[in-house]
PDB file of C-alpha atoms in Angstrom:
ATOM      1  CA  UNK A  11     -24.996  -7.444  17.180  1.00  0.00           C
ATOM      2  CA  UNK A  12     -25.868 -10.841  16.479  1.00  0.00           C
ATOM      3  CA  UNK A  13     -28.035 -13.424  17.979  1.00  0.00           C
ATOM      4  CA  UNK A  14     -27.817 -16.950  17.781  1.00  0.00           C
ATOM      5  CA  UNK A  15     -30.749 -19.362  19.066  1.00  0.00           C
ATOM      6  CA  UNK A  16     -30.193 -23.262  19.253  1.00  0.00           C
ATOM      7  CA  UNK A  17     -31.969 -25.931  19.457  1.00  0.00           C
ATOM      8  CA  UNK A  18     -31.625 -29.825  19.045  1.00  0.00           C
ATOM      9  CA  UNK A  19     -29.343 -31.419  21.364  1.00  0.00           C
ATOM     10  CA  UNK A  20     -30.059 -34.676  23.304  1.00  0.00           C
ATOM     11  CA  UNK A  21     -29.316 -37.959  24.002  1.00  0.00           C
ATOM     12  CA  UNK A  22     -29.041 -40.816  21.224  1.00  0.00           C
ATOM     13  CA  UNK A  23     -27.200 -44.249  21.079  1.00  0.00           C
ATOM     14  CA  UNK A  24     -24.375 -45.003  19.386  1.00  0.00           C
ATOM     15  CA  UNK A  25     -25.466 -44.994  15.765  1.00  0.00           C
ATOM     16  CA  UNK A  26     -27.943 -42.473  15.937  1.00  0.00           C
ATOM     17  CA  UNK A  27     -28.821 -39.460  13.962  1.00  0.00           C
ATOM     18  CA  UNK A  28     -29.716 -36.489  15.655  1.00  0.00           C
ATOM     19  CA  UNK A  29     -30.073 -32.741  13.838  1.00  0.00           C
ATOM     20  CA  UNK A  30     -29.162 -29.326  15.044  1.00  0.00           C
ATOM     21  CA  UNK A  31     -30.468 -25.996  14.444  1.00  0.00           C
ATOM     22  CA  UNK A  32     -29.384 -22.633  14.954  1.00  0.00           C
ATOM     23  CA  UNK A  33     -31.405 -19.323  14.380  1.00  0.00           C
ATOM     24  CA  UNK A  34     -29.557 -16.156  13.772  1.00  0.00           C
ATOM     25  CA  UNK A  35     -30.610 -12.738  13.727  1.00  0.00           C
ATOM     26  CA  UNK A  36     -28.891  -9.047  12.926  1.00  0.00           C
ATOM     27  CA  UNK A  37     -27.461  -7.259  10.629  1.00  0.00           C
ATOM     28  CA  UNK A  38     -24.929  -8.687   7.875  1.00  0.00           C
ATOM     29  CA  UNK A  39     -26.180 -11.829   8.501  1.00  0.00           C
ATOM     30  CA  UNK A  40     -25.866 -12.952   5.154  1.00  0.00           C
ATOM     31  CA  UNK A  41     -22.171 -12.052   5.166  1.00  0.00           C
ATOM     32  CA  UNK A  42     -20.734 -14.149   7.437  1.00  0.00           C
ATOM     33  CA  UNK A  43     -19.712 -17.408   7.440  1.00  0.00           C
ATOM     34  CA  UNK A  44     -21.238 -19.519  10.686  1.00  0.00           C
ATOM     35  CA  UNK A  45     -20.053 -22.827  12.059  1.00  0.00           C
ATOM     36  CA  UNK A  46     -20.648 -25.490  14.764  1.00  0.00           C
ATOM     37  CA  UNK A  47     -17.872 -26.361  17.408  1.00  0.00           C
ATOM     38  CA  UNK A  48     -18.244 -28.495  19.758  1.00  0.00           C
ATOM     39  CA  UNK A  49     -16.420 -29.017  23.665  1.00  0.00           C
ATOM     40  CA  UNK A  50     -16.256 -32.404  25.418  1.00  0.00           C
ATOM     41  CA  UNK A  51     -15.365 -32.481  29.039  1.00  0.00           C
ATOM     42  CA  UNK A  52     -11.671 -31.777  29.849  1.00  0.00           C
ATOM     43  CA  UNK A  53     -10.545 -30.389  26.243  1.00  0.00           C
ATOM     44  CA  UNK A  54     -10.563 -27.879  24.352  1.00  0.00           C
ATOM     45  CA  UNK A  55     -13.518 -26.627  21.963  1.00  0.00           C
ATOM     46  CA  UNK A  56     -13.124 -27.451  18.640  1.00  0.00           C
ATOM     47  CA  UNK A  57     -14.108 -26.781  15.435  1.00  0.00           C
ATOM     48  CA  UNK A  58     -16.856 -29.206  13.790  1.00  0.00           C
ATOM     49  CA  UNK A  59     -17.672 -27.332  10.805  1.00  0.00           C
ATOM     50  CA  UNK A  60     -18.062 -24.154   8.692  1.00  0.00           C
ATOM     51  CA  UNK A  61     -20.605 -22.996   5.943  1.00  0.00           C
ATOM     52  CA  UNK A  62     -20.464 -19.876   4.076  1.00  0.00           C
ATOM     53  CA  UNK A  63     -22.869 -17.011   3.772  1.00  0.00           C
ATOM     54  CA  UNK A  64     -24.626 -18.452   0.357  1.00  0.00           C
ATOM     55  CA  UNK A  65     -23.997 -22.140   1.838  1.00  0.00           C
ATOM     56  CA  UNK A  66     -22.473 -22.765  -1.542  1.00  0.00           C
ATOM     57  CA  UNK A  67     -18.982 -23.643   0.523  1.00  0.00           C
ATOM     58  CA  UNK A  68     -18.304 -25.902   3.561  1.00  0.00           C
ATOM     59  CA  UNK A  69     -15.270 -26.887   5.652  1.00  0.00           C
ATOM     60  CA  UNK A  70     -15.801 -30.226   8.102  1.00  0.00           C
ATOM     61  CA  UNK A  71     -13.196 -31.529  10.294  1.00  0.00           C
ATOM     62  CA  UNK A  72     -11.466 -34.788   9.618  1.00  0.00           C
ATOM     63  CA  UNK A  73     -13.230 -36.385  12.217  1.00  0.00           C
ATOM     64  CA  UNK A  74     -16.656 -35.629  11.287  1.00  0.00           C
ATOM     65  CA  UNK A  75     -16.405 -35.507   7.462  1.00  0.00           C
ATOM     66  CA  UNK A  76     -18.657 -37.898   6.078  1.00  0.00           C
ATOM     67  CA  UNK A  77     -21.060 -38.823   9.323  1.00  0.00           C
ATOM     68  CA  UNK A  78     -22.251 -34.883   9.165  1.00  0.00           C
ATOM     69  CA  UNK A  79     -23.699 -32.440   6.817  1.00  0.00           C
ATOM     70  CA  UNK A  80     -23.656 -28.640   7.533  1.00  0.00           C
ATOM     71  CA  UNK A  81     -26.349 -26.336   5.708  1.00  0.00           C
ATOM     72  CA  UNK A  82     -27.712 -22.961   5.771  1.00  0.00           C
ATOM     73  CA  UNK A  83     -31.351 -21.856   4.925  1.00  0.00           C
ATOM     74  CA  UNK A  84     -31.746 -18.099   5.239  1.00  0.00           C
ATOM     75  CA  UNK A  85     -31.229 -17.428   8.785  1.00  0.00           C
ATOM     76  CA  UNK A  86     -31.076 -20.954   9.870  1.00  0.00           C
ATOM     77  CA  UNK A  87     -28.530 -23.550   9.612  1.00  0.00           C
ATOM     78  CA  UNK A  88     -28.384 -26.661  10.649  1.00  0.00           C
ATOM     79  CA  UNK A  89     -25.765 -29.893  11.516  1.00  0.00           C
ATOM     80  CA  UNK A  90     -27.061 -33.264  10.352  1.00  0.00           C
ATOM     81  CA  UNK A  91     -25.359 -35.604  12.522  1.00  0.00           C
ATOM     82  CA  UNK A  92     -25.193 -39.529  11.371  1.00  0.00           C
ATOM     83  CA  UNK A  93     -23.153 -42.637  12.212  1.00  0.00           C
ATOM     84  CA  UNK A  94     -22.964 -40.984  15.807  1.00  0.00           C
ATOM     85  CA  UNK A  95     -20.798 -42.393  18.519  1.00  0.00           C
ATOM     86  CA  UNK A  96     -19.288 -41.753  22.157  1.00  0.00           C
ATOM     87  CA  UNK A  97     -16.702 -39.197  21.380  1.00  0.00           C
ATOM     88  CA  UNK A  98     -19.410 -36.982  19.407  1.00  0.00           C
ATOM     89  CA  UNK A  99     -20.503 -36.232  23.302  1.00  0.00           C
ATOM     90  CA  UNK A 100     -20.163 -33.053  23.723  1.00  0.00           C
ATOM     91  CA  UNK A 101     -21.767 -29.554  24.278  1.00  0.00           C
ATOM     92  CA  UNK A 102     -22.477 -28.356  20.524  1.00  0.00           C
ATOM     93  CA  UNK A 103     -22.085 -24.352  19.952  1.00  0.00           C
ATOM     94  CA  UNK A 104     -23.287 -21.971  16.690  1.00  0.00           C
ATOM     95  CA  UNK A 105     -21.087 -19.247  15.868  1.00  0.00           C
ATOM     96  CA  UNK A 106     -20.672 -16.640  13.514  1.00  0.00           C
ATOM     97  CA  UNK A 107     -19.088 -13.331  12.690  1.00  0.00           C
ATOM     98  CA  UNK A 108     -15.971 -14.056  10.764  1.00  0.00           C
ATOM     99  CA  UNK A 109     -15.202 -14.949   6.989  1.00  0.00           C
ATOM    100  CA  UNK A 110     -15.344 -18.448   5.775  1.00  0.00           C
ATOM    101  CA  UNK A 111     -11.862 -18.067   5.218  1.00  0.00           C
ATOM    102  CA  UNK A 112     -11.239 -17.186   8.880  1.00  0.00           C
ATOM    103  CA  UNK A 113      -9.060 -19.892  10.688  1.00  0.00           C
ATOM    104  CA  UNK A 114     -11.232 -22.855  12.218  1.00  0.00           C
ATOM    105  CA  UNK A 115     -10.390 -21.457  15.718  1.00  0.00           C
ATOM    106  CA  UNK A 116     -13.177 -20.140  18.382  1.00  0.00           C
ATOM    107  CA  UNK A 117     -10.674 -16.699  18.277  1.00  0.00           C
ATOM    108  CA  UNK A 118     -12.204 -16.556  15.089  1.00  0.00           C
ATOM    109  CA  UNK A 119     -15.725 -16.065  15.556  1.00  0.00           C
ATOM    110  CA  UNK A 120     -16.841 -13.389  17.533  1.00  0.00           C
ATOM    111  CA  UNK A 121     -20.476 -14.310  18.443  1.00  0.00           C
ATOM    112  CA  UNK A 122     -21.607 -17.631  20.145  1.00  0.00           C
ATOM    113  CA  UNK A 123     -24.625 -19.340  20.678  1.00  0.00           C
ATOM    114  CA  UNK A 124     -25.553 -20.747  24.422  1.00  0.00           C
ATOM    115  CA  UNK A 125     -24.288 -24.695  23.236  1.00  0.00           C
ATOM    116  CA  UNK A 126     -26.590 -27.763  23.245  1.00  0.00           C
ATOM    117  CA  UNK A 127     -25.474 -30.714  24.932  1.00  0.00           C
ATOM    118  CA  UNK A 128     -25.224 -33.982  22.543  1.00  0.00           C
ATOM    119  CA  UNK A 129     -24.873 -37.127  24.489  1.00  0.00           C
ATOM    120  CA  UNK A 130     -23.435 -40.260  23.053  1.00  0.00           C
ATOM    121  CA  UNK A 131     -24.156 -43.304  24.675  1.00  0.00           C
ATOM    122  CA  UNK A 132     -22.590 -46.962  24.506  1.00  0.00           C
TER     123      UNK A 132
END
């Protein structure tokens, strides 16, 4: 089993920066890929981004590539969030347990964290 701790979420203005952190613990850690989604009010959860085990790969979506930076430091890894604005509102999750290859779907990863809430304002 795996364990995922986060930390980081808040409020910031439109603009901002704000940084997220997720601690994981278990076995095979090192094996897995992780990732951050993310799930506004009324939609779906969606996939933000994806680091591999040796953080020597990552995957963004299209509407966060550029404003954030995924990375991975042994059992840690974090989302650098820049340039932030309303529709980056949303409850943030860590999850891992699937390849980096895996499809950027939540079906993909079967362990979650408990989501931060990021709130955009203006």
């Amino acid at each position: 089993q795996v364990q995922l701790v986060e930390s980081g979420g808040g409020s910031v203005q439109a603009g901002g920066s704000l940084r997220l952190s997720c601690a994981a613990s278990g076995r095979t850690f090192n094996t897995y890929a992780m990732a951050w989604f993310r799930q506004a009010p009324g939609k779906e959860r969606e996939f933000v981004a994806a680091i591999s085990w040796g953080g020597g790969t990552t995957r963004y979506s299209d509407s966060v590539k550029g404003r954030f930076t995924i990375s991975r430091d042994k059992n840690t890894m974090y989302l650098q969030m820049n340039s932030l604005n309303r529709e980056d509102t949303a409850v943030y999750y860590c999850a891992t347990g699937a390849r980096f290859g895996a499809s950027p779907s939540p079906n993909s990863y079967d362990y979650w964290g408990q989501g931060t809430q990021v709130t955009v304002s203006s």
